[in-house]
Structures are given as C-alpha cells and as structure tokens.
Short mmCIF file of C-alpha atoms and ligand atoms in Angstrom, two decimals:
data_model
loop_
_atom_site.label_atom_id
_atom_site.label_comp_id
_atom_site.label_asym_id
_atom_site.label_seq_id
_atom_site.Cartn_x
_atom_site.Cartn_y
_atom_site.Cartn_z
CA MET A 102 35.40 -18.73 -32.12
CA ARG A 103 32.29 -18.84 -34.21
CA ILE A 104 29.38 -16.53 -33.45
CA CYS A 105 27.04 -19.39 -32.64
CA ASP A 106 29.56 -20.88 -30.16
CA ASN A 107 29.94 -17.48 -28.54
CA ILE A 108 26.18 -17.12 -28.19
CA LYS A 109 25.87 -20.59 -26.71
CA ARG A 110 28.56 -19.77 -24.14
CA ILE A 111 26.89 -16.44 -23.30
CA ARG A 112 23.50 -18.14 -22.88
CA ASP A 113 25.12 -20.61 -20.45
CA MET A 114 26.66 -17.75 -18.46
CA ILE A 115 23.31 -15.92 -18.44
CA ALA A 116 21.58 -19.04 -17.17
CA GLN A 117 24.14 -19.58 -14.41
CA ALA A 118 23.89 -15.96 -13.26
CA ALA A 119 20.09 -16.05 -13.31
CA LEU A 120 19.97 -19.27 -11.32
CA ARG A 121 22.48 -17.89 -8.83
CA ALA A 122 20.12 -14.94 -8.34
CA GLY A 123 17.14 -17.27 -7.98
CA ARG A 124 15.60 -16.16 -11.26
CA ASN A 125 14.37 -17.87 -14.39
CA PRO A 126 17.00 -17.75 -17.20
CA ASP A 127 14.21 -17.42 -19.77
CA GLU A 128 13.31 -13.97 -18.48
CA ILE A 129 16.71 -12.52 -19.48
CA LYS A 130 16.79 -10.99 -22.97
CA LEU A 131 20.01 -11.19 -24.95
CA ILE A 132 20.46 -8.23 -27.29
CA ALA A 133 23.26 -8.42 -29.88
CA ALA A 134 24.96 -5.01 -30.01
CA SER A 135 25.89 -4.94 -33.68
CA LYS A 136 27.60 -1.59 -34.27
CA ALA A 137 29.99 -1.69 -37.23
CA LYS A 138 29.13 -5.33 -37.93
CA THR A 139 28.17 -6.45 -41.41
CA PRO A 140 24.70 -7.75 -42.32
CA GLU A 141 26.29 -11.20 -42.81
CA LEU A 142 27.60 -11.32 -39.26
CA ILE A 143 24.31 -9.99 -37.89
CA ARG A 144 22.36 -12.65 -39.77
CA GLU A 145 24.66 -15.26 -38.25
CA ALA A 146 23.84 -13.98 -34.77
CA VAL A 147 20.12 -13.90 -35.54
CA ALA A 148 20.27 -17.47 -36.83
CA ALA A 149 22.09 -18.59 -33.67
CA GLY A 150 19.28 -17.13 -31.59
CA VAL A 151 19.41 -13.72 -29.94
CA ASP A 152 16.30 -11.99 -28.62
CA ALA A 153 16.93 -8.76 -30.55
CA VAL A 154 19.63 -6.80 -32.34
CA GLY A 155 20.65 -3.35 -31.04
CA GLU A 156 22.06 -0.64 -33.28
CA ASN A 157 23.82 2.59 -32.30
CA ARG A 158 23.80 4.68 -35.43
CA VAL A 159 20.75 5.65 -37.44
CA GLN A 160 22.44 5.77 -40.82
CA GLU A 161 24.05 2.40 -40.31
CA MET A 162 20.72 0.98 -39.18
CA VAL A 163 18.79 2.32 -42.16
CA SER A 164 21.37 0.89 -44.54
CA LYS A 165 21.33 -2.51 -42.84
CA ILE A 166 17.51 -2.60 -42.80
CA SER A 167 17.56 -2.20 -46.57
CA GLN A 168 20.02 -5.12 -46.72
CA GLY A 169 17.71 -7.32 -44.67
CA ALA A 170 20.21 -7.68 -41.82
CA TYR A 171 17.64 -7.94 -39.02
CA GLU A 172 15.01 -10.16 -40.60
CA GLY A 173 13.45 -12.54 -38.14
CA THR A 174 14.36 -10.64 -34.99
CA PRO A 175 13.23 -7.51 -33.15
CA LEU A 176 15.31 -4.38 -33.64
CA HIS A 177 16.34 -2.04 -30.83
CA PHE A 178 18.03 1.34 -30.94
CA ILE A 179 20.71 1.69 -28.25
CA GLY A 180 22.83 4.71 -29.24
CA HIS A 181 22.38 8.42 -28.72
CA LEU A 182 19.47 9.48 -30.92
CA GLN A 183 19.85 12.87 -32.56
CA LYS A 184 16.67 14.88 -32.77
CA ASN A 185 16.74 15.24 -36.56
CA LYS A 186 16.91 11.45 -36.93
CA VAL A 187 13.89 10.54 -34.81
CA LYS A 188 11.76 10.06 -37.92
CA HIS A 189 13.96 7.18 -39.11
CA VAL A 190 13.77 5.27 -35.86
CA VAL A 191 10.18 5.62 -34.65
CA GLY A 192 8.16 2.71 -35.98
CA GLN A 193 11.29 0.99 -37.34
CA CYS A 194 12.53 -0.14 -33.95
CA ASP A 195 10.58 -2.31 -31.56
CA LEU A 196 12.28 -0.61 -28.64
CA ILE A 197 14.27 2.63 -28.37
CA GLN A 198 16.44 1.94 -25.32
CA SER A 199 18.38 5.18 -25.25
CA VAL A 200 15.82 7.95 -24.64
CA ASP A 201 17.88 10.48 -22.73
CA SER A 202 15.96 13.78 -22.63
CA LEU A 203 12.45 15.18 -22.29
CA GLU A 204 12.90 16.91 -25.62
CA LEU A 205 13.50 13.53 -27.25
CA ILE A 206 10.41 12.07 -25.54
CA LYS A 207 8.32 14.88 -27.01
CA LEU A 208 9.72 14.36 -30.51
CA ILE A 209 9.24 10.59 -30.42
CA ASP A 210 5.68 11.07 -29.12
CA LYS A 211 4.85 13.52 -31.88
CA ARG A 212 6.29 11.33 -34.59
CA ALA A 213 4.59 8.18 -33.25
CA LYS A 214 1.21 9.95 -33.31
CA MET A 215 1.90 11.09 -36.85
CA TYR A 216 2.52 7.43 -37.80
CA GLY A 217 -0.48 6.28 -35.77
CA ILE A 218 1.56 4.03 -33.49
CA CYS A 219 2.71 3.79 -29.91
CA GLN A 220 6.49 3.57 -29.57
CA ASP A 221 8.04 1.44 -26.82
CA ILE A 222 10.97 3.15 -25.13
CA LEU A 223 13.33 2.82 -22.18
CA LEU A 224 14.60 5.81 -20.22
CA GLN A 225 18.39 6.04 -20.16
CA VAL A 226 19.73 6.89 -16.72
CA ASN A 227 23.11 8.52 -16.12
CA ILE A 228 23.57 6.39 -13.06
CA GLY A 229 27.20 7.41 -12.46
CA LYS A 230 26.21 11.08 -12.81
CA GLU A 231 29.04 11.56 -15.26
CA PRO A 232 29.05 15.07 -16.74
CA GLN A 233 30.03 13.92 -20.23
CA LYS A 234 27.35 11.23 -20.40
CA LYS A 235 23.79 11.41 -21.72
CA GLY A 236 20.77 10.36 -19.76
CA PHE A 237 18.40 11.41 -17.00
CA LEU A 238 19.71 11.74 -13.49
CA PRO A 239 18.24 9.10 -11.19
CA GLU A 240 16.34 11.72 -9.19
CA GLN A 241 14.63 12.99 -12.37
CA ILE A 242 13.09 9.67 -13.30
CA GLU A 243 9.92 9.81 -11.23
CA GLU A 244 9.13 13.27 -12.51
CA ILE A 245 9.63 12.15 -16.10
CA ILE A 246 7.38 9.15 -15.58
CA ASP A 247 4.73 11.40 -14.09
CA LEU A 248 4.93 13.66 -17.14
CA ALA A 249 4.94 10.77 -19.58
CA LYS A 250 1.29 10.04 -18.89
CA THR A 251 0.47 12.95 -21.15
CA TYR A 252 2.47 11.51 -24.06
CA THR A 253 0.20 8.85 -25.46
CA GLY A 254 2.48 8.08 -28.41
CA ILE A 255 5.09 6.50 -26.17
CA ASN A 256 5.11 3.56 -23.86
CA ILE A 257 7.80 3.52 -21.17
CA LYS A 258 8.81 -0.10 -20.73
CA GLY A 259 11.74 0.28 -18.36
CA LEU A 260 15.18 1.71 -17.70
CA MET A 261 18.59 1.43 -19.32
CA ALA A 262 22.03 2.51 -18.15
CA ILE A 263 25.67 2.43 -19.13
CA PRO A 264 27.70 2.72 -15.92
CA PRO A 265 31.12 4.38 -15.70
CA ILE A 266 34.03 2.43 -17.20
CA ALA A 267 35.07 -0.15 -14.63
CA LEU A 268 38.71 -0.31 -13.61
CA LYS A 269 38.30 -3.81 -12.29
CA LYS A 270 35.72 -6.54 -12.34
CA GLY A 271 32.88 -5.93 -9.93
CA ASP A 272 33.32 -2.14 -9.82
CA ASN A 273 29.97 -1.62 -11.55
CA ARG A 274 27.95 -3.62 -9.07
CA ILE A 275 27.17 -0.54 -7.01
CA TYR A 276 25.65 1.15 -10.09
CA PHE A 277 23.71 -1.95 -11.06
CA GLU A 278 22.28 -2.13 -7.55
CA LYS A 279 21.28 1.54 -7.67
CA MET A 280 19.53 1.00 -11.00
CA ASN A 281 17.71 -2.03 -9.69
CA LYS A 282 16.48 -0.07 -6.68
CA LEU A 283 15.18 2.71 -8.92
CA TYR A 284 13.47 0.18 -11.19
CA VAL A 285 11.85 -1.74 -8.33
CA ASP A 286 10.70 1.49 -6.61
CA ILE A 287 8.94 2.68 -9.77
CA LYS A 288 7.39 -0.73 -10.40
CA GLN A 289 5.99 -0.76 -6.88
CA LYS A 290 4.39 2.65 -7.29
CA ARG A 291 2.19 1.29 -10.09
CA TYR A 292 1.83 4.39 -12.19
CA ASP A 293 -1.19 4.41 -14.53
CA ASN A 294 -0.26 3.28 -18.02
CA ILE A 295 3.34 2.49 -17.08
CA HIS A 296 4.38 -1.12 -17.23
CA MET A 297 8.01 -1.39 -16.31
CA ASN A 298 9.19 -4.67 -17.78
CA TYR A 299 12.81 -4.16 -18.64
CA LEU A 300 15.95 -3.26 -16.81
CA SER A 301 18.64 -3.07 -19.50
CA LEU A 302 22.05 -3.36 -17.87
CA GLY A 303 25.23 -5.26 -18.63
CA MET A 304 27.63 -5.56 -21.56
CA SER A 305 30.34 -8.08 -22.51
CA GLY A 306 32.53 -7.48 -19.49
CA ASP A 307 29.94 -7.30 -16.75
CA PHE A 308 26.64 -8.91 -17.80
CA THR A 309 26.73 -11.65 -15.17
CA ASP A 310 27.10 -9.06 -12.40
CA ALA A 311 24.27 -7.04 -13.96
CA ILE A 312 21.95 -10.06 -13.98
CA ILE A 313 22.76 -10.89 -10.38
CA SER A 314 21.80 -7.29 -9.52
CA GLY A 315 18.45 -7.54 -11.32
CA SER A 316 19.02 -6.87 -15.02
CA ASN A 317 16.73 -8.74 -17.41
CA MET A 318 18.17 -7.35 -20.65
CA VAL A 319 21.86 -7.51 -21.56
CA ARG A 320 23.42 -5.77 -24.57
CA ILE A 321 26.41 -7.71 -25.82
CA GLY A 322 28.76 -6.90 -28.69
CA THR A 323 32.36 -7.98 -28.28
CA ALA A 324 31.61 -11.32 -26.62
CA ILE A 325 29.39 -12.26 -29.59
CA PHE A 326 31.24 -10.78 -32.56
CA GLY A 327 34.83 -10.45 -31.33
CA SER A 328 36.78 -7.25 -30.73
CA ARG A 329 35.70 -4.00 -32.26
CA VAL A 330 37.76 -2.75 -35.18
C1 PLP B 548 28.60 -1.24 -27.90
C2 PLP B 548 27.50 -1.22 -26.91
C3 PLP B 548 27.22 -2.34 -26.12
C4 PLP B 548 28.03 -3.62 -26.17
O1 PLP B 548 29.32 -3.43 -25.69
P1 PLP B 548 30.35 -4.65 -25.60
O2 PLP B 548 31.28 -4.27 -24.51
O3 PLP B 548 31.01 -4.76 -26.92
O4 PLP B 548 29.56 -5.86 -25.26
C5 PLP B 548 26.15 -2.26 -25.24
N1 PLP B 548 25.40 -1.15 -25.13
C6 PLP B 548 25.65 -0.05 -25.86
C7 PLP B 548 24.78 1.14 -25.68
C8 PLP B 548 26.70 -0.05 -26.76
O5 PLP B 548 26.95 1.05 -27.48
#
C-alpha cells in the first residue's frame, strides 16, 4: 500500500471514530511517527497531508532537518529526551510531547529563555504506572502544573501517554479513560497560563479506541509507513 492510501484510510478511520464519539473529525491531529524512516518517505507523508511529523531520536532528527525532511509541516519530538540533547530540540520542535521529569522541564525552560522563545510541551504520564517506563505518575500532574507557572519559558499544552502493551484489542481503553479524566479535570480547574489543548493518545493498533475515549492527537507509524525494520 502506498503511503498516501494509508493516510487516506487512517483519516477515514479517525473521522468514523470521532463521529461515533460525537466529536468533530477536524479537531483530531494526525502525527506521523517517523522513526527510522527516510526523508523521502517522510516527505511522501507530508505531501499526503499529516498534521505534524513526530521524531524519537535527536540525532536522527537533526540529520533529517538538514535534509529538509519535514519542510511544510510542524515537527514534534515524541521520544525520551536526554538532558544533554535539550539544546538541539528546544526551538526546533513546535511541540515536545515527551516531557517526563521536572528536571527536564527546568532544562527546557532555561534553554527556551536563552533562545528568547516559549517552548510548547506536553507532559508525559506513566498511566500504567509501569516501573520501567518514563513519565510522571498521574497523581503528580497537578503539582507539576502548579509549579510550571514559575517556568515562563515553557507552555504546557496538554498530556501524552503510552499505555502498557495491550494483549488484546480494547485492553488499553481503561488507560485512555483514565488519561481523559485527568485531562478534563485539569482543564476544568482553569489554571492561570495553562491552556490544555491536546490529549495525545493512540498509535497504529489502538487509535480509534483512543479517540473514542477523548484523544485529539494520534501518533501513527506502522499504519502509515508499514512495519518497522
Ligand atoms: C513509534 C511510536 C509511535 C507509533 O507507533 P506505531 O505503533 O508504529 O503506530 C507513537 N508514539 C511513540 C512515542 C512512538 O515511539
């Protein structure tokens, strides 16, 4: 299947899921997760119409930027960001989705101020409370948002999560629902300077379930580009 056919099919599935949930399909952002994909393939996805491209590795991203892989589309960072690589990502990415520690918030804030910008970020939540996984625990989120007021170099735009690996279809719904509750609770509290716009949930195998549970940003790799090598 060609990339543009895949994207068309995914857009149809997104629209159906959104309508089933009584929501407007246009409010769901489709992010192409492009790890290990060549600039040529990424450009094909951009041409077919995705809302952004998401990269996992800083080095790979920097190399692909220099090759013009992302021209014409916003760039997101979606992988674990090592502290010594913050300088390469701040200001280069429209959205850093995978901010998983207070230490990282502080470093991004500092770097953004140095560059004279405000960096949009999402907080990554370890919603399955898996010991091996990065991210804030759900019960830490409010405290972090309270603290974030003091970091004027960052702008928290929402939440992101990668739930535990599902053994069967539908297993992740409970985590998606938990994330949606957290997101809605924070939105309703109307913190000063916090505008929660994005709930980033759902990958190739479960994005329709994620949308039905409230996601408005899906990160899709395999279903766009084919299997990982
Ligand atoms: C690879 C990746 C995705 C996409 O996964 P697929 O199952 O290939 O759609 C989404 N989010 C993150 C953070 C990823 O690393």
